[in-house]
Amino acid sequence: MNDEPKPEKSDRIERDAEDIVEAGRELAEARERELKISEEESLIDAELVELQRRKAELEQKKREVQETEVKEEQRIAEDLCDIQNNHGQNGNGGSPGPCKDEVTITINTVDFEEPKGTISYQRVVELAYPDFASFPKATYSIMYERGPKANLQGVLSKGGSVKIDEGMRFRVKRTGES
């Protein structure tokens, strides 16, 4: 018997070996591309985390500013009340008396007494839907009318607040999940 491979069998083995080497190169290149994609994905994830942190920080600052605005408006209202009481201009025929610190607003046909100043989106939702905590993913649509001159009517957006006035009306609808 002849142990020498036939020329065509030898050529086939050589071609198969070349194919295996080429497949190995392609596999190595694919793994390198996958590693680069993973690195880019990690960088994007890190940037996303940083952006979320910055967003939370800005939202906190916004809440602090809104709280400061409410406190300042309440302080101004108290000072105005003091001035009216000291000068007999409170609408009680000139006799001093306490100023009303609250206004009556209507939310979905129900009247509520709220402190003068502003009211937040969250507070309107709490009043309209006392069970709001049972629906953590729900969103709410808030429209108002009969507001002060600066904002007679409009839409109150999530995270926002609006100055309230006596007799102001709000319509609140649970609109689904965000």
PDB file of C-alpha atoms in Angstrom:
ATOM      1  CA  MET A   1       0.000   0.000   0.000  1.00  0.00           C
ATOM      2  CA  ASN A   2       1.059   3.483  -0.776  1.00  0.00           C
ATOM      3  CA  ASP A   3       1.110   5.826   2.289  1.00  0.00           C
ATOM      4  CA  GLU A   4       1.545   8.953   0.245  1.00  0.00           C
ATOM      5  CA  PRO A   5      -1.605  11.052   0.030  1.00  0.00           C
ATOM      6  CA  LYS A   6      -3.082  11.521  -3.345  1.00  0.00           C
ATOM      7  CA  PRO A   7      -2.474  14.964  -4.835  1.00  0.00           C
ATOM      8  CA  GLU A   8      -6.153  15.899  -4.819  1.00  0.00           C
ATOM      9  CA  LYS A   9      -6.564  14.797  -1.192  1.00  0.00           C
ATOM     10  CA  SER A  10      -3.501  16.837  -0.264  1.00  0.00           C
ATOM     11  CA  ASP A  11      -4.928  19.900  -2.011  1.00  0.00           C
ATOM     12  CA  ARG A  12      -8.201  19.470  -0.193  1.00  0.00           C
ATOM     13  CA  ILE A  13      -6.450  19.205   3.179  1.00  0.00           C
ATOM     14  CA  GLU A  14      -4.437  22.314   2.385  1.00  0.00           C
ATOM     15  CA  ARG A  15      -7.591  24.237   1.399  1.00  0.00           C
ATOM     16  CA  ASP A  16      -9.347  23.051   4.571  1.00  0.00           C
ATOM     17  CA  ALA A  17      -6.381  24.190   6.667  1.00  0.00           C
ATOM     18  CA  GLU A  18      -6.468  27.606   4.965  1.00  0.00           C
ATOM     19  CA  ASP A  19     -10.219  27.809   5.614  1.00  0.00           C
ATOM     20  CA  ILE A  20      -9.666  26.977   9.280  1.00  0.00           C
ATOM     21  CA  VAL A  21      -6.956  29.640   9.577  1.00  0.00           C
ATOM     22  CA  GLU A  22      -9.221  32.212   7.846  1.00  0.00           C
ATOM     23  CA  ALA A  23     -12.169  31.290  10.095  1.00  0.00           C
ATOM     24  CA  GLY A  24      -9.888  31.719  13.119  1.00  0.00           C
ATOM     25  CA  ARG A  25      -8.877  35.191  11.916  1.00  0.00           C
ATOM     26  CA  GLU A  26     -12.519  36.154  11.323  1.00  0.00           C
ATOM     27  CA  LEU A  27     -13.455  34.869  14.778  1.00  0.00           C
ATOM     28  CA  ALA A  28     -10.656  36.891  16.376  1.00  0.00           C
ATOM     29  CA  GLU A  29     -11.768  40.006  14.485  1.00  0.00           C
ATOM     30  CA  ALA A  30     -15.395  39.442  15.546  1.00  0.00           C
ATOM     31  CA  ARG A  31     -14.316  39.065  19.175  1.00  0.00           C
ATOM     32  CA  GLU A  32     -12.294  42.284  18.901  1.00  0.00           C
ATOM     33  CA  ARG A  33     -15.322  44.137  17.469  1.00  0.00           C
ATOM     34  CA  GLU A  34     -17.504  42.713  20.247  1.00  0.00           C
ATOM     35  CA  LEU A  35     -14.989  43.888  22.865  1.00  0.00           C
ATOM     36  CA  LYS A  36     -14.983  47.414  21.372  1.00  0.00           C
ATOM     37  CA  ILE A  37     -18.789  47.463  21.378  1.00  0.00           C
ATOM     38  CA  SER A  38     -18.822  46.337  25.011  1.00  0.00           C
ATOM     39  CA  GLU A  39     -16.354  49.087  25.929  1.00  0.00           C
ATOM     40  CA  GLU A  40     -18.485  51.693  24.119  1.00  0.00           C
ATOM     41  CA  GLU A  41     -21.593  50.357  25.831  1.00  0.00           C
ATOM     42  CA  SER A  42     -19.875  50.660  29.214  1.00  0.00           C
ATOM     43  CA  LEU A  43     -18.926  54.263  28.453  1.00  0.00           C
ATOM     44  CA  ILE A  44     -22.503  55.065  27.411  1.00  0.00           C
ATOM     45  CA  ASP A  45     -23.839  53.416  30.582  1.00  0.00           C
ATOM     46  CA  ALA A  46     -21.454  55.512  32.691  1.00  0.00           C
ATOM     47  CA  GLU A  47     -22.537  58.682  30.873  1.00  0.00           C
ATOM     48  CA  LEU A  48     -26.184  57.738  31.385  1.00  0.00           C
ATOM     49  CA  VAL A  49     -25.632  57.250  35.117  1.00  0.00           C
ATOM     50  CA  GLU A  50     -23.947  60.656  35.311  1.00  0.00           C
ATOM     51  CA  LEU A  51     -26.786  62.304  33.377  1.00  0.00           C
ATOM     52  CA  GLN A  52     -29.363  60.692  35.667  1.00  0.00           C
ATOM     53  CA  ARG A  53     -27.431  61.922  38.708  1.00  0.00           C
ATOM     54  CA  ARG A  54     -27.275  65.445  37.267  1.00  0.00           C
ATOM     55  CA  LYS A  55     -30.984  65.341  36.418  1.00  0.00           C
ATOM     56  CA  ALA A  56     -31.869  64.295  39.976  1.00  0.00           C
ATOM     57  CA  GLU A  57     -29.646  67.079  41.299  1.00  0.00           C
ATOM     58  CA  LEU A  58     -31.382  69.653  39.058  1.00  0.00           C
ATOM     59  CA  GLU A  59     -34.823  68.366  40.062  1.00  0.00           C
ATOM     60  CA  GLN A  60     -33.843  68.747  43.727  1.00  0.00           C
ATOM     61  CA  LYS A  61     -32.659  72.305  43.099  1.00  0.00           C
ATOM     62  CA  LYS A  62     -35.916  73.041  41.263  1.00  0.00           C
ATOM     63  CA  ARG A  63     -37.942  71.732  44.231  1.00  0.00           C
ATOM     64  CA  GLU A  64     -35.876  73.871  46.589  1.00  0.00           C
ATOM     65  CA  VAL A  65     -36.482  76.953  44.441  1.00  0.00           C
ATOM     66  CA  GLN A  66     -40.214  76.209  44.324  1.00  0.00           C
ATOM     67  CA  GLU A  67     -40.304  75.759  48.108  1.00  0.00           C
ATOM     68  CA  THR A  68     -38.456  79.055  48.522  1.00  0.00           C
ATOM     69  CA  GLU A  69     -40.949  80.768  46.208  1.00  0.00           C
ATOM     70  CA  VAL A  70     -43.872  79.400  48.222  1.00  0.00           C
ATOM     71  CA  LYS A  71     -42.300  80.551  51.502  1.00  0.00           C
ATOM     72  CA  GLU A  72     -41.589  83.993  50.068  1.00  0.00           C
ATOM     73  CA  GLU A  73     -45.137  84.318  48.754  1.00  0.00           C
ATOM     74  CA  GLN A  74     -46.490  83.285  52.161  1.00  0.00           C
ATOM     75  CA  ARG A  75     -44.190  85.801  53.888  1.00  0.00           C
ATOM     76  CA  ILE A  76     -45.345  88.538  51.505  1.00  0.00           C
ATOM     77  CA  ALA A  77     -48.992  87.591  52.135  1.00  0.00           C
ATOM     78  CA  GLU A  78     -48.386  87.726  55.905  1.00  0.00           C
ATOM     79  CA  ASP A  79     -46.666  91.103  55.599  1.00  0.00           C
ATOM     80  CA  LEU A  80     -49.555  92.397  53.505  1.00  0.00           C
ATOM     81  CA  CYS A  81     -51.985  91.112  56.130  1.00  0.00           C
ATOM     82  CA  ASP A  82     -50.002  92.887  58.853  1.00  0.00           C
ATOM     83  CA  ILE A  83     -50.030  96.113  56.847  1.00  0.00           C
ATOM     84  CA  GLN A  84     -53.777  95.841  56.258  1.00  0.00           C
ATOM     85  CA  ASN A  85     -54.423  95.134  59.933  1.00  0.00           C
ATOM     86  CA  ASN A  86     -52.264  98.058  61.029  1.00  0.00           C
ATOM     87  CA  HIS A  87     -53.988 100.440  58.627  1.00  0.00           C
ATOM     88  CA  GLY A  88     -57.571  99.153  58.866  1.00  0.00           C
ATOM     89  CA  GLN A  89     -57.699  98.092  55.210  1.00  0.00           C
ATOM     90  CA  ASN A  90     -58.804  94.513  55.517  1.00  0.00           C
ATOM     91  CA  GLY A  91     -62.335  94.894  54.221  1.00  0.00           C
ATOM     92  CA  ASN A  92     -63.905  94.804  57.709  1.00  0.00           C
ATOM     93  CA  GLY A  93     -65.152  98.386  57.645  1.00  0.00           C
ATOM     94  CA  GLY A  94     -61.836  99.729  58.839  1.00  0.00           C
ATOM     95  CA  SER A  95     -61.599  97.664  62.008  1.00  0.00           C
ATOM     96  CA  PRO A  96     -58.487  95.518  62.356  1.00  0.00           C
ATOM     97  CA  GLY A  97     -58.919  91.752  62.116  1.00  0.00           C
ATOM     98  CA  PRO A  98     -57.132  88.672  60.875  1.00  0.00           C
ATOM     99  CA  CYS A  99     -56.517  88.253  57.148  1.00  0.00           C
ATOM    100  CA  LYS A 100     -57.674  85.050  55.539  1.00  0.00           C
ATOM    101  CA  ASP A 101     -54.584  82.867  55.075  1.00  0.00           C
ATOM    102  CA  GLU A 102     -56.351  80.340  52.849  1.00  0.00           C
ATOM    103  CA  VAL A 103     -58.247  80.339  49.591  1.00  0.00           C
ATOM    104  CA  THR A 104     -60.988  78.014  48.458  1.00  0.00           C
ATOM    105  CA  ILE A 105     -60.189  76.120  45.278  1.00  0.00           C
ATOM    106  CA  THR A 106     -62.300  73.524  43.497  1.00  0.00           C
ATOM    107  CA  ILE A 107     -60.785  70.287  42.257  1.00  0.00           C
ATOM    108  CA  ASN A 108     -63.100  68.024  40.263  1.00  0.00           C
ATOM    109  CA  THR A 109     -66.149  69.788  41.812  1.00  0.00           C
ATOM    110  CA  VAL A 110     -64.897  69.369  45.403  1.00  0.00           C
ATOM    111  CA  ASP A 111     -63.904  72.472  47.399  1.00  0.00           C
ATOM    112  CA  PHE A 112     -60.619  72.562  49.308  1.00  0.00           C
ATOM    113  CA  GLU A 113     -59.093  75.185  51.588  1.00  0.00           C
ATOM    114  CA  GLU A 114     -55.443  75.679  50.697  1.00  0.00           C
ATOM    115  CA  PRO A 115     -52.840  78.172  51.942  1.00  0.00           C
ATOM    116  CA  LYS A 116     -52.495  81.309  49.849  1.00  0.00           C
ATOM    117  CA  GLY A 117     -49.595  81.256  47.411  1.00  0.00           C
ATOM    118  CA  THR A 118     -48.923  78.459  44.990  1.00  0.00           C
ATOM    119  CA  ILE A 119     -49.995  74.868  44.684  1.00  0.00           C
ATOM    120  CA  SER A 120     -47.885  72.097  43.195  1.00  0.00           C
ATOM    121  CA  TYR A 121     -48.859  69.478  40.657  1.00  0.00           C
ATOM    122  CA  GLN A 122     -48.263  66.815  43.317  1.00  0.00           C
ATOM    123  CA  ARG A 123     -50.578  68.538  45.841  1.00  0.00           C
ATOM    124  CA  VAL A 124     -53.387  68.858  43.277  1.00  0.00           C
ATOM    125  CA  VAL A 125     -53.022  65.136  42.458  1.00  0.00           C
ATOM    126  CA  GLU A 126     -53.089  64.242  46.189  1.00  0.00           C
ATOM    127  CA  LEU A 127     -56.300  66.207  46.679  1.00  0.00           C
ATOM    128  CA  ALA A 128     -57.988  64.911  43.521  1.00  0.00           C
ATOM    129  CA  TYR A 129     -56.981  61.280  43.989  1.00  0.00           C
ATOM    130  CA  PRO A 130     -56.261  60.365  47.620  1.00  0.00           C
ATOM    131  CA  ASP A 131     -55.468  56.833  46.373  1.00  0.00           C
ATOM    132  CA  PHE A 132     -52.732  58.122  44.014  1.00  0.00           C
ATOM    133  CA  ALA A 133     -50.061  56.092  45.875  1.00  0.00           C
ATOM    134  CA  SER A 134     -51.830  52.887  44.784  1.00  0.00           C
ATOM    135  CA  PHE A 135     -51.080  53.839  41.164  1.00  0.00           C
ATOM    136  CA  PRO A 136     -47.365  54.711  41.154  1.00  0.00           C
ATOM    137  CA  LYS A 137     -47.057  54.629  37.369  1.00  0.00           C
ATOM    138  CA  ALA A 138     -50.188  56.675  36.666  1.00  0.00           C
ATOM    139  CA  THR A 139     -49.964  60.082  35.035  1.00  0.00           C
ATOM    140  CA  TYR A 140     -52.408  62.911  35.525  1.00  0.00           C
ATOM    141  CA  SER A 141     -53.740  65.637  33.274  1.00  0.00           C
ATOM    142  CA  ILE A 142     -54.434  68.899  35.162  1.00  0.00           C
ATOM    143  CA  MET A 143     -56.214  71.867  33.631  1.00  0.00           C
ATOM    144  CA  TYR A 144     -57.164  74.993  35.575  1.00  0.00           C
ATOM    145  CA  GLU A 145     -59.277  78.107  35.128  1.00  0.00           C
ATOM    146  CA  ARG A 146     -60.313  81.214  37.053  1.00  0.00           C
ATOM    147  CA  GLY A 147     -56.752  81.778  38.218  1.00  0.00           C
ATOM    148  CA  PRO A 148     -55.114  85.141  38.953  1.00  0.00           C
ATOM    149  CA  LYS A 149     -54.576  87.605  36.103  1.00  0.00           C
ATOM    150  CA  ALA A 150     -51.076  86.286  35.414  1.00  0.00           C
ATOM    151  CA  ASN A 151     -52.423  82.781  34.795  1.00  0.00           C
ATOM    152  CA  LEU A 152     -56.192  82.793  34.263  1.00  0.00           C
ATOM    153  CA  GLN A 153     -56.194  79.305  32.749  1.00  0.00           C
ATOM    154  CA  GLY A 154     -53.787  76.668  31.602  1.00  0.00           C
ATOM    155  CA  VAL A 155     -52.271  73.259  32.133  1.00  0.00           C
ATOM    156  CA  LEU A 156     -50.305  72.300  35.223  1.00  0.00           C
ATOM    157  CA  SER A 157     -47.431  70.021  34.236  1.00  0.00           C
ATOM    158  CA  LYS A 158     -45.744  67.369  36.360  1.00  0.00           C
ATOM    159  CA  GLY A 159     -43.195  68.970  38.667  1.00  0.00           C
ATOM    160  CA  GLY A 160     -44.755  72.408  38.195  1.00  0.00           C
ATOM    161  CA  SER A 161     -46.744  74.718  40.412  1.00  0.00           C
ATOM    162  CA  VAL A 162     -49.194  77.551  39.880  1.00  0.00           C
ATOM    163  CA  LYS A 163     -50.269  80.591  41.884  1.00  0.00           C
ATOM    164  CA  ILE A 164     -53.764  80.048  43.245  1.00  0.00           C
ATOM    165  CA  ASP A 165     -56.595  82.489  43.763  1.00  0.00           C
ATOM    166  CA  GLU A 166     -59.958  82.339  45.516  1.00  0.00           C
ATOM    167  CA  GLY A 167     -62.447  80.326  43.437  1.00  0.00           C
ATOM    168  CA  MET A 168     -59.846  78.787  41.149  1.00  0.00           C
ATOM    169  CA  ARG A 169     -60.996  75.532  39.507  1.00  0.00           C
ATOM    170  CA  PHE A 170     -58.967  72.458  38.592  1.00  0.00           C
ATOM    171  CA  ARG A 171     -59.946  69.447  36.459  1.00  0.00           C
ATOM    172  CA  VAL A 172     -57.768  66.417  37.096  1.00  0.00           C
ATOM    173  CA  LYS A 173     -57.879  63.154  35.140  1.00  0.00           C
ATOM    174  CA  ARG A 174     -55.870  60.031  35.673  1.00  0.00           C
ATOM    175  CA  THR A 175     -54.577  59.447  32.153  1.00  0.00           C
ATOM    176  CA  GLY A 176     -52.791  56.110  32.379  1.00  0.00           C
ATOM    177  CA  GLU A 177     -49.331  54.852  33.099  1.00  0.00           C
ATOM    178  CA  SER A 178     -46.107  56.577  32.093  1.00  0.00           C
TER     179      SER A 178
END
